[in-house]
mmCIF file of C-alpha atoms in Angstrom:
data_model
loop_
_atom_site.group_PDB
_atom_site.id
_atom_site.type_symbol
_atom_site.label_atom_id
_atom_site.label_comp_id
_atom_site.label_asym_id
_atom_site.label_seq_id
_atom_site.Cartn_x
_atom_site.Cartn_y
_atom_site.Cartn_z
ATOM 1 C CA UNK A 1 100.994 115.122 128.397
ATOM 2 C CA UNK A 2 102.672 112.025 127.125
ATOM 3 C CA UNK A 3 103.439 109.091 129.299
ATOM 4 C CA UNK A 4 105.423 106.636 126.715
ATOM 5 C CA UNK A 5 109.522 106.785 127.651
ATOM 6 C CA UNK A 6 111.224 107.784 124.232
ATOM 7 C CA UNK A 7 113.097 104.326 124.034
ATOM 8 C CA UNK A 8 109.184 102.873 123.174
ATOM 9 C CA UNK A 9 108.671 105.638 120.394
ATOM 10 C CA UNK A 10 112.438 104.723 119.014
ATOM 11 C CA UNK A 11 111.416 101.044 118.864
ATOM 12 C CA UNK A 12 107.931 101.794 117.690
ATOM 13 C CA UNK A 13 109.694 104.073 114.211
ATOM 14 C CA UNK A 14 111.606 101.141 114.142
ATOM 15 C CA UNK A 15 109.052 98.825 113.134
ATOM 16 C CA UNK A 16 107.129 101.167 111.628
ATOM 17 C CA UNK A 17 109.713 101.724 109.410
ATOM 18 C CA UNK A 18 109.933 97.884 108.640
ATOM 19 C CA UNK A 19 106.088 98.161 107.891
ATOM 20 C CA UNK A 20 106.462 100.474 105.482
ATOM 21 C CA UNK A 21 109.207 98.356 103.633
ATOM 22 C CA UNK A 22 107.148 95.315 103.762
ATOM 23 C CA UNK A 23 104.609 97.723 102.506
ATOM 24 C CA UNK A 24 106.630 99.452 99.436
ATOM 25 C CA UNK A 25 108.359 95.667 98.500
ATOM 26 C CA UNK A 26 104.415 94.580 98.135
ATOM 27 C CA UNK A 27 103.599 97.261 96.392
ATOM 28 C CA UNK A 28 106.540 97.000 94.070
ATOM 29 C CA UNK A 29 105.932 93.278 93.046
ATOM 30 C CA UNK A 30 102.080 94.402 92.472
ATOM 31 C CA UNK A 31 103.973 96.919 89.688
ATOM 32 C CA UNK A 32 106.351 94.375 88.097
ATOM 33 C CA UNK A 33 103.828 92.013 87.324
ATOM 34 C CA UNK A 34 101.495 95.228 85.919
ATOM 35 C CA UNK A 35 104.830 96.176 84.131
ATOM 36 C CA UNK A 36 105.591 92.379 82.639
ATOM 37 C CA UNK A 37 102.468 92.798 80.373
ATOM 38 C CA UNK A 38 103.241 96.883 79.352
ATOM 39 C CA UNK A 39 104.820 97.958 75.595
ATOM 40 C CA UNK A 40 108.424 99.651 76.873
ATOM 41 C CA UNK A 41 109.510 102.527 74.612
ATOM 42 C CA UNK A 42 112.797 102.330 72.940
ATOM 43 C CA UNK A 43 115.481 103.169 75.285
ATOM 44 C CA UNK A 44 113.483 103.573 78.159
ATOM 45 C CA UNK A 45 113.714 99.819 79.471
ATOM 46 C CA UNK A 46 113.590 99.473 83.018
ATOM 47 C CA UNK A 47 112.072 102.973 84.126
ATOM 48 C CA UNK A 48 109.040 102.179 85.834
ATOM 49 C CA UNK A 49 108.066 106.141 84.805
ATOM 50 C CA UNK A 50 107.517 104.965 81.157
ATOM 51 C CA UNK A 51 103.988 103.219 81.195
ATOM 52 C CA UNK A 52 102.598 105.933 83.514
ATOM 53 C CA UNK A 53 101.625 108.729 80.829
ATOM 54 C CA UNK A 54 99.897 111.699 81.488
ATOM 55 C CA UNK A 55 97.930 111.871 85.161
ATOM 56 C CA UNK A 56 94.257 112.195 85.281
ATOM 57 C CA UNK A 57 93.613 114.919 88.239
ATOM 58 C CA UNK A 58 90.261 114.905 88.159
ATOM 59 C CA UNK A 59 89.675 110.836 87.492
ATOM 60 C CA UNK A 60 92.158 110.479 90.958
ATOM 61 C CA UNK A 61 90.142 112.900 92.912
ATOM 62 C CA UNK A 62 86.622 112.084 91.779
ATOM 63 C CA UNK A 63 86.951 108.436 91.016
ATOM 64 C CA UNK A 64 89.795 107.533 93.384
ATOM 65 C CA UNK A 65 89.302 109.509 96.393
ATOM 66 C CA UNK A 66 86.467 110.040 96.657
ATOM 67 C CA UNK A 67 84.562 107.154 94.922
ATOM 68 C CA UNK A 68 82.434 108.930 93.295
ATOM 69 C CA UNK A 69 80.761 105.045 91.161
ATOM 70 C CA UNK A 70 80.589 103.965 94.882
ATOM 71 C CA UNK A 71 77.912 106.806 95.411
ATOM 72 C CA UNK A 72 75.717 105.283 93.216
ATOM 73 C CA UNK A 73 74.742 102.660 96.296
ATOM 74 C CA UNK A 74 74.263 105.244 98.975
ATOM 75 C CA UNK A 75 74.882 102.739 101.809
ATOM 76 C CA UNK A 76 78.579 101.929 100.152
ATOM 77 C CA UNK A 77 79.215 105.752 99.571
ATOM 78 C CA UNK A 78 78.171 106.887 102.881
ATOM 79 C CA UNK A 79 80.246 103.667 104.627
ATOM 80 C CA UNK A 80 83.088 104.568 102.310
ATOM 81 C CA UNK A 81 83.421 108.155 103.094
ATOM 82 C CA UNK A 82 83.412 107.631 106.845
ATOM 83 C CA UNK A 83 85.956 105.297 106.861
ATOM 84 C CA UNK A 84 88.422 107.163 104.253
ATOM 85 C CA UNK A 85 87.852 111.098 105.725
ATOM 86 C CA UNK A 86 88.143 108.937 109.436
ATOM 87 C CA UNK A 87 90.808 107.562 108.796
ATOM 88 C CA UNK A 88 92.789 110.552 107.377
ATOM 89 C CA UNK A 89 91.797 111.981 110.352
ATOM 90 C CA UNK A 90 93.247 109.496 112.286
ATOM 91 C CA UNK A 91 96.301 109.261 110.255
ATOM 92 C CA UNK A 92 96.742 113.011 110.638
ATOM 93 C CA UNK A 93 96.879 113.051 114.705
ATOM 94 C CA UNK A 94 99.147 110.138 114.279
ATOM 95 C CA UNK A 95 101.456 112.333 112.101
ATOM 96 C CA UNK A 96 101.662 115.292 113.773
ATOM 97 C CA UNK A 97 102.598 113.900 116.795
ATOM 98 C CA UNK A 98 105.967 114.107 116.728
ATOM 99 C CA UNK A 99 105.928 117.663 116.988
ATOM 100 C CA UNK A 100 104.975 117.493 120.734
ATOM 101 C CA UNK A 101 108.586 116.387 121.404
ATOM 102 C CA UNK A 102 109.838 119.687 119.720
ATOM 103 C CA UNK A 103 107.831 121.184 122.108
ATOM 104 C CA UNK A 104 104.336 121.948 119.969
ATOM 105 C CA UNK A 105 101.992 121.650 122.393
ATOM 106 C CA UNK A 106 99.044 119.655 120.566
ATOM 107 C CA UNK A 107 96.928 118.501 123.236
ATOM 108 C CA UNK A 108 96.562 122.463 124.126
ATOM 109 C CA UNK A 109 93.800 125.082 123.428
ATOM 110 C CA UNK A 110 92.461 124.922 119.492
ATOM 111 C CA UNK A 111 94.210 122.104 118.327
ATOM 112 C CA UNK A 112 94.258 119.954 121.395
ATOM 113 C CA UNK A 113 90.436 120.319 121.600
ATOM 114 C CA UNK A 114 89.290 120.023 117.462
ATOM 115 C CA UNK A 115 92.264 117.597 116.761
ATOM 116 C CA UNK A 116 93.451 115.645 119.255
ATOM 117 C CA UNK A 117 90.677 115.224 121.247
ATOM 118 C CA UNK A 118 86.731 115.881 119.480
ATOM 119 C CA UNK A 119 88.304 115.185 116.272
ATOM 120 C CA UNK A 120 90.083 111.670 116.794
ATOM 121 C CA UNK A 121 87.058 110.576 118.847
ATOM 122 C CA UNK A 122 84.554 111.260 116.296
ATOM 123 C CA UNK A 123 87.009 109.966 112.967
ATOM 124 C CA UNK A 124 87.386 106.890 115.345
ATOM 125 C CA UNK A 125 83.421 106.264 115.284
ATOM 126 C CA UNK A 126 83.664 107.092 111.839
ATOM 127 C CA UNK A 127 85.846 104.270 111.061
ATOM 128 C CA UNK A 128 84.298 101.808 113.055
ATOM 129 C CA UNK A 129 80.951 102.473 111.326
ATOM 130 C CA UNK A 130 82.002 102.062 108.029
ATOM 131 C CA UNK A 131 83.189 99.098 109.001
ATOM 132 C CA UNK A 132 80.712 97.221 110.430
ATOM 133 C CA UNK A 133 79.341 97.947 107.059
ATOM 134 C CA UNK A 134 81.326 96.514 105.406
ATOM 135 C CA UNK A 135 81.970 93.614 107.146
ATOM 136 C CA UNK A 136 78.839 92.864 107.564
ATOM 137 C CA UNK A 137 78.409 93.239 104.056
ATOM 138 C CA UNK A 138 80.908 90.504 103.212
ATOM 139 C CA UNK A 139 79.778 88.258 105.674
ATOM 140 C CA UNK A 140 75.900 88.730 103.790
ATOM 141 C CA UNK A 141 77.328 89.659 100.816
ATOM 142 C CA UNK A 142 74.774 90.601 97.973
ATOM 143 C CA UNK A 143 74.880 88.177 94.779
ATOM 144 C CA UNK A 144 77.126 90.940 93.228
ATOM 145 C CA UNK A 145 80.164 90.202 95.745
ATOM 146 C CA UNK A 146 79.594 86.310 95.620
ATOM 147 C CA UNK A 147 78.992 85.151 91.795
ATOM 148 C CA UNK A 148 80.430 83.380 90.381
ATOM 149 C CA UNK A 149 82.949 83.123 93.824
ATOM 150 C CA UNK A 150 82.889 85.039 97.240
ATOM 151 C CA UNK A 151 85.996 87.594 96.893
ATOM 152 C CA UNK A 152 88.380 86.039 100.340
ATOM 153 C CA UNK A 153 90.790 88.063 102.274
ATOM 154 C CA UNK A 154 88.895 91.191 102.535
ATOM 155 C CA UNK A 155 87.244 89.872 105.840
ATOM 156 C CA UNK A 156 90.329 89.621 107.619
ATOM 157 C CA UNK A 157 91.825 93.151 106.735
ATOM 158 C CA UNK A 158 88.197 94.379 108.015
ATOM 159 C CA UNK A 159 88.477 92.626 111.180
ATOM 160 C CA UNK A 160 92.392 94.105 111.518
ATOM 161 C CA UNK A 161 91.301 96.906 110.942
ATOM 162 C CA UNK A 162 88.599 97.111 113.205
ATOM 163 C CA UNK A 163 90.144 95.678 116.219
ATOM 164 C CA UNK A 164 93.283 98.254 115.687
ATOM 165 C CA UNK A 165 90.820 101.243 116.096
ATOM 166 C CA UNK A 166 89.045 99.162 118.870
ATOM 167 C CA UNK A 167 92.485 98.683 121.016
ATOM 168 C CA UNK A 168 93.355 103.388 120.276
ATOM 169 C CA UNK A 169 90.530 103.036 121.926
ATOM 170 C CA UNK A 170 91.139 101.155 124.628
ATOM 171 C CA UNK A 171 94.847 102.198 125.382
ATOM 172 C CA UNK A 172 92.933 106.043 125.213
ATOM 173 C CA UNK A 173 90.554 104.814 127.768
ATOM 174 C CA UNK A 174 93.505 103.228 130.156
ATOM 175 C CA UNK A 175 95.249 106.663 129.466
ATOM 176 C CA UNK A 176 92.581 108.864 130.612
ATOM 177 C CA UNK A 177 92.026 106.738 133.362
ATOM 178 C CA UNK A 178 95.777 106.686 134.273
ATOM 179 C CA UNK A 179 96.478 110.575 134.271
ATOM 180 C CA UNK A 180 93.273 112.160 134.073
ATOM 181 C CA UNK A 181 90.462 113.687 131.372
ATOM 182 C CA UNK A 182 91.027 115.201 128.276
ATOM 183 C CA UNK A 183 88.952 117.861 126.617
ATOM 184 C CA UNK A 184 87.113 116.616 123.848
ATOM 185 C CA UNK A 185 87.822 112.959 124.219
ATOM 186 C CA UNK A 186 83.740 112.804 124.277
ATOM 187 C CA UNK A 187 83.786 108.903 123.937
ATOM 188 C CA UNK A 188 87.232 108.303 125.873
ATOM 189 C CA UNK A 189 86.553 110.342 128.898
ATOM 190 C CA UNK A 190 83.022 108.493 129.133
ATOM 191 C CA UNK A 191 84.474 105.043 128.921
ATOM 192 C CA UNK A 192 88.074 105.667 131.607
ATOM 193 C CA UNK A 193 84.833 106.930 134.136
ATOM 194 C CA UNK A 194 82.977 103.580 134.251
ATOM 195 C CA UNK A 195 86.453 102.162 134.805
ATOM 196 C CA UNK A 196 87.249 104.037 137.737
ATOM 197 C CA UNK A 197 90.433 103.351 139.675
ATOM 198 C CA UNK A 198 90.277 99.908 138.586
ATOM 199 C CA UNK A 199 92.194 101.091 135.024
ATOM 200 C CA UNK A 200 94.500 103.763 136.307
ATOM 201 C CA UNK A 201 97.743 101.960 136.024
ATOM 202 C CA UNK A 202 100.509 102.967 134.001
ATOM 203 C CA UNK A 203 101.271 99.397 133.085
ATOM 204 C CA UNK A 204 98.105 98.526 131.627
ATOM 205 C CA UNK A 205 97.789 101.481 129.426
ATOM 206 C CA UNK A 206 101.513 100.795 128.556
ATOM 207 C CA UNK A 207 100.875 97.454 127.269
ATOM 208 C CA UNK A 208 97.826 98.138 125.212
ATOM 209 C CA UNK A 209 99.171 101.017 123.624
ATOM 210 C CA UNK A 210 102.141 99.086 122.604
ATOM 211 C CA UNK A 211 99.468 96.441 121.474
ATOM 212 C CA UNK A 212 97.712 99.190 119.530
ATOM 213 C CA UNK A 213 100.643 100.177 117.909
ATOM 214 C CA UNK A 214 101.310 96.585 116.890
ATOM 215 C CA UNK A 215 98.517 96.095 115.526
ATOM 216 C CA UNK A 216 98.191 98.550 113.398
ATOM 217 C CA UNK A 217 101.886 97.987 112.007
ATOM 218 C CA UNK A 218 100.554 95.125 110.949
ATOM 219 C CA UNK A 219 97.536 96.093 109.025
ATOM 220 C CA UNK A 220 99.908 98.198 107.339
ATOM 221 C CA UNK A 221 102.752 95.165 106.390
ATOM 222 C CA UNK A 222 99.674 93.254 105.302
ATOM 223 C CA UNK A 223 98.008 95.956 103.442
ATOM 224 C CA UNK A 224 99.767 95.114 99.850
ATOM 225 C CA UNK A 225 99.275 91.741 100.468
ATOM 226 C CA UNK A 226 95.452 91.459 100.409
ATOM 227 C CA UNK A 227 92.822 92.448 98.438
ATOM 228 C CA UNK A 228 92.252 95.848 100.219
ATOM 229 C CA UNK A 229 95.443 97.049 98.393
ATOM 230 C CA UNK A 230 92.774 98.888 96.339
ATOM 231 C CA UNK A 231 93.088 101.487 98.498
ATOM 232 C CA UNK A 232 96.276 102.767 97.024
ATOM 233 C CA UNK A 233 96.013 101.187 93.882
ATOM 234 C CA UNK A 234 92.509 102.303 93.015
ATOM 235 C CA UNK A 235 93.508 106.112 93.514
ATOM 236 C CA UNK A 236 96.482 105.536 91.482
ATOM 237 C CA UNK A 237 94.545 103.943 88.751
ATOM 238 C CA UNK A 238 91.533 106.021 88.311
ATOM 239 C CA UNK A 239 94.695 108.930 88.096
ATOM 240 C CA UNK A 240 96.355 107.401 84.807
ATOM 241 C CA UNK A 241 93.146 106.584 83.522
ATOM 242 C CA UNK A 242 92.430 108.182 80.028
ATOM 243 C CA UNK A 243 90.656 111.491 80.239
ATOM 244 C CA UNK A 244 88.867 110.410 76.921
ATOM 245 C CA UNK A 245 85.571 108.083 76.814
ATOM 246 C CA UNK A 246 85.360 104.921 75.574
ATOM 247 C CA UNK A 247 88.221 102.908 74.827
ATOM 248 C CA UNK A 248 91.345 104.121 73.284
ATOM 249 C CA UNK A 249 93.499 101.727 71.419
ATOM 250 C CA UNK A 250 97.488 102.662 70.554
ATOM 251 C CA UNK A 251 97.513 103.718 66.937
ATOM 252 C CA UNK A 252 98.483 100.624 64.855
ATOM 253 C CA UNK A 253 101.831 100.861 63.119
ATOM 254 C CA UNK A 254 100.749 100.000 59.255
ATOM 255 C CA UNK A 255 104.542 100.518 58.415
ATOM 256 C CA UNK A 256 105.687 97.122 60.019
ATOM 257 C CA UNK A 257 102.931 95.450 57.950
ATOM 258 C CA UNK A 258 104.331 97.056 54.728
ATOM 259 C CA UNK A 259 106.988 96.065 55.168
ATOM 260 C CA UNK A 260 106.383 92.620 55.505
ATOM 261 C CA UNK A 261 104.095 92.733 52.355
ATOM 262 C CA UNK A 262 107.444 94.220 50.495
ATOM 263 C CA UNK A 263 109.469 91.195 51.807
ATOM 264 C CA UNK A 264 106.881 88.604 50.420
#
């Protein structure tokens, strides 16, 4: 099924690899400075684990995956949950992948059909809607998103974003057209036919799956970077978030004021 020598998939894990460094080094100066202003226990200097407390299950799930104070604006829900449940989608055919060169074969019956083909099509749509809701939204952005400032660099990450599921697109289209249909690639299948023969070379679906794959190692070196680093810090936040209402304050230690009172 695959065309891709294995020397493009080695240097591909390569730099995907780097990505994810950049990604985790990001992420890791995002905690330090989170860390710089947190009370340390006695003892327990220097273990990240310490400020983390108990986890909220039901906060992360309701509040951080699924954004359930987004729902409130149906528009931002609904854009929301086609982008994240798209997106895992994507991420999901993208992950599995790997198994065809143990000799799983993927793009076959069940899975091939739901997965790899009607289900990355439609989680690719998905995506791309929620997008142009969103950046549309920040280019017109309602007076909540631009008092007292517009919020900057989510625009970018949006257009990243959107042109890395527009180019799995295209290098799907070029592939099609290259070696022939695929069942369930609704949207793929439709676009490699207006091509014709004019898009069946190997080299051109070569080079824009390689520019696919770029891209989106990108997106992902940039992600801590830019505002849209919400999307793995929001999760994580709504999970340590107290499970009580309202707002809890530490208990007050009355014995170091005693003290002091005793020493004047």
């Amino acid at each position: 099924m695959d065309l891709i020598p294995t020397l493009d998939y080695v240097l591909l894990t390569v730099l995907l690899l780097s990505a994810l460094a950049a990604l985790g080094f990001g992420l890791h100066r995002i905690w330090r400075r989170i860390a710089a202003g947190q009370p340390v226990e006695d003892g327990a200097a220097g273990s990240p684990l310490t400020a983390l407390g108990p986890l909220n299950g039901s906060a992360f799930f309701a509040r951080g995956v699924l954004a359930s104070r987004l729902w409130q604006r149906p528009f931002s829900g609904a854009a929301h949950a086609l982008v994240l449940f798209g997106s895992m989608i994507l991420i999901l055919g993208h992950a599995v992948f790997p198994l065809t060169f143990l000799g799983v074969p993927l793009f076959e019956g069940r899975i091939g059909f739901w997965l790899m083909g009607l289900g990355r099509d439609l989680a690719g749509v998905a995506v791309l809607l929620g997008l142009l809701f969103f950046l549309g939204r920040r280019l017109f952005p309602p007076d909540r998103l631009s008092q007292p400032k517009k919020r900057s660099g989510f625009v970018f990450m949006e257009i990243l974003l959107l042109v890395v599921v527009l180019a799995g697109f295209g290098a799907e289209t070029l592939r099609i057209a290259h070696s022939g249909a695929h069942e369930g690639k609704f949207l793929g299948n439709f676009l490699a036919s207006l091509l014709g023969d004019s898009g069946g070379s190997f080299a051109a679906f070569h080079n824009a799956w390689w520019i696919h794959g770029l891209l989106g190692l990108t997106f992902i070196s940039c992600i801590a970077y830019s505002p849209i680093a919400h999307i793995l810090l929001g999760p994580i936040n709504s999970a340590l978030a107290s499970a009580r209402r309202g707002i809890a304050l530490k208990p007050i230690d009355w014995s170091a004021l005693e003290d002091e009172e005793a020493d004047e």
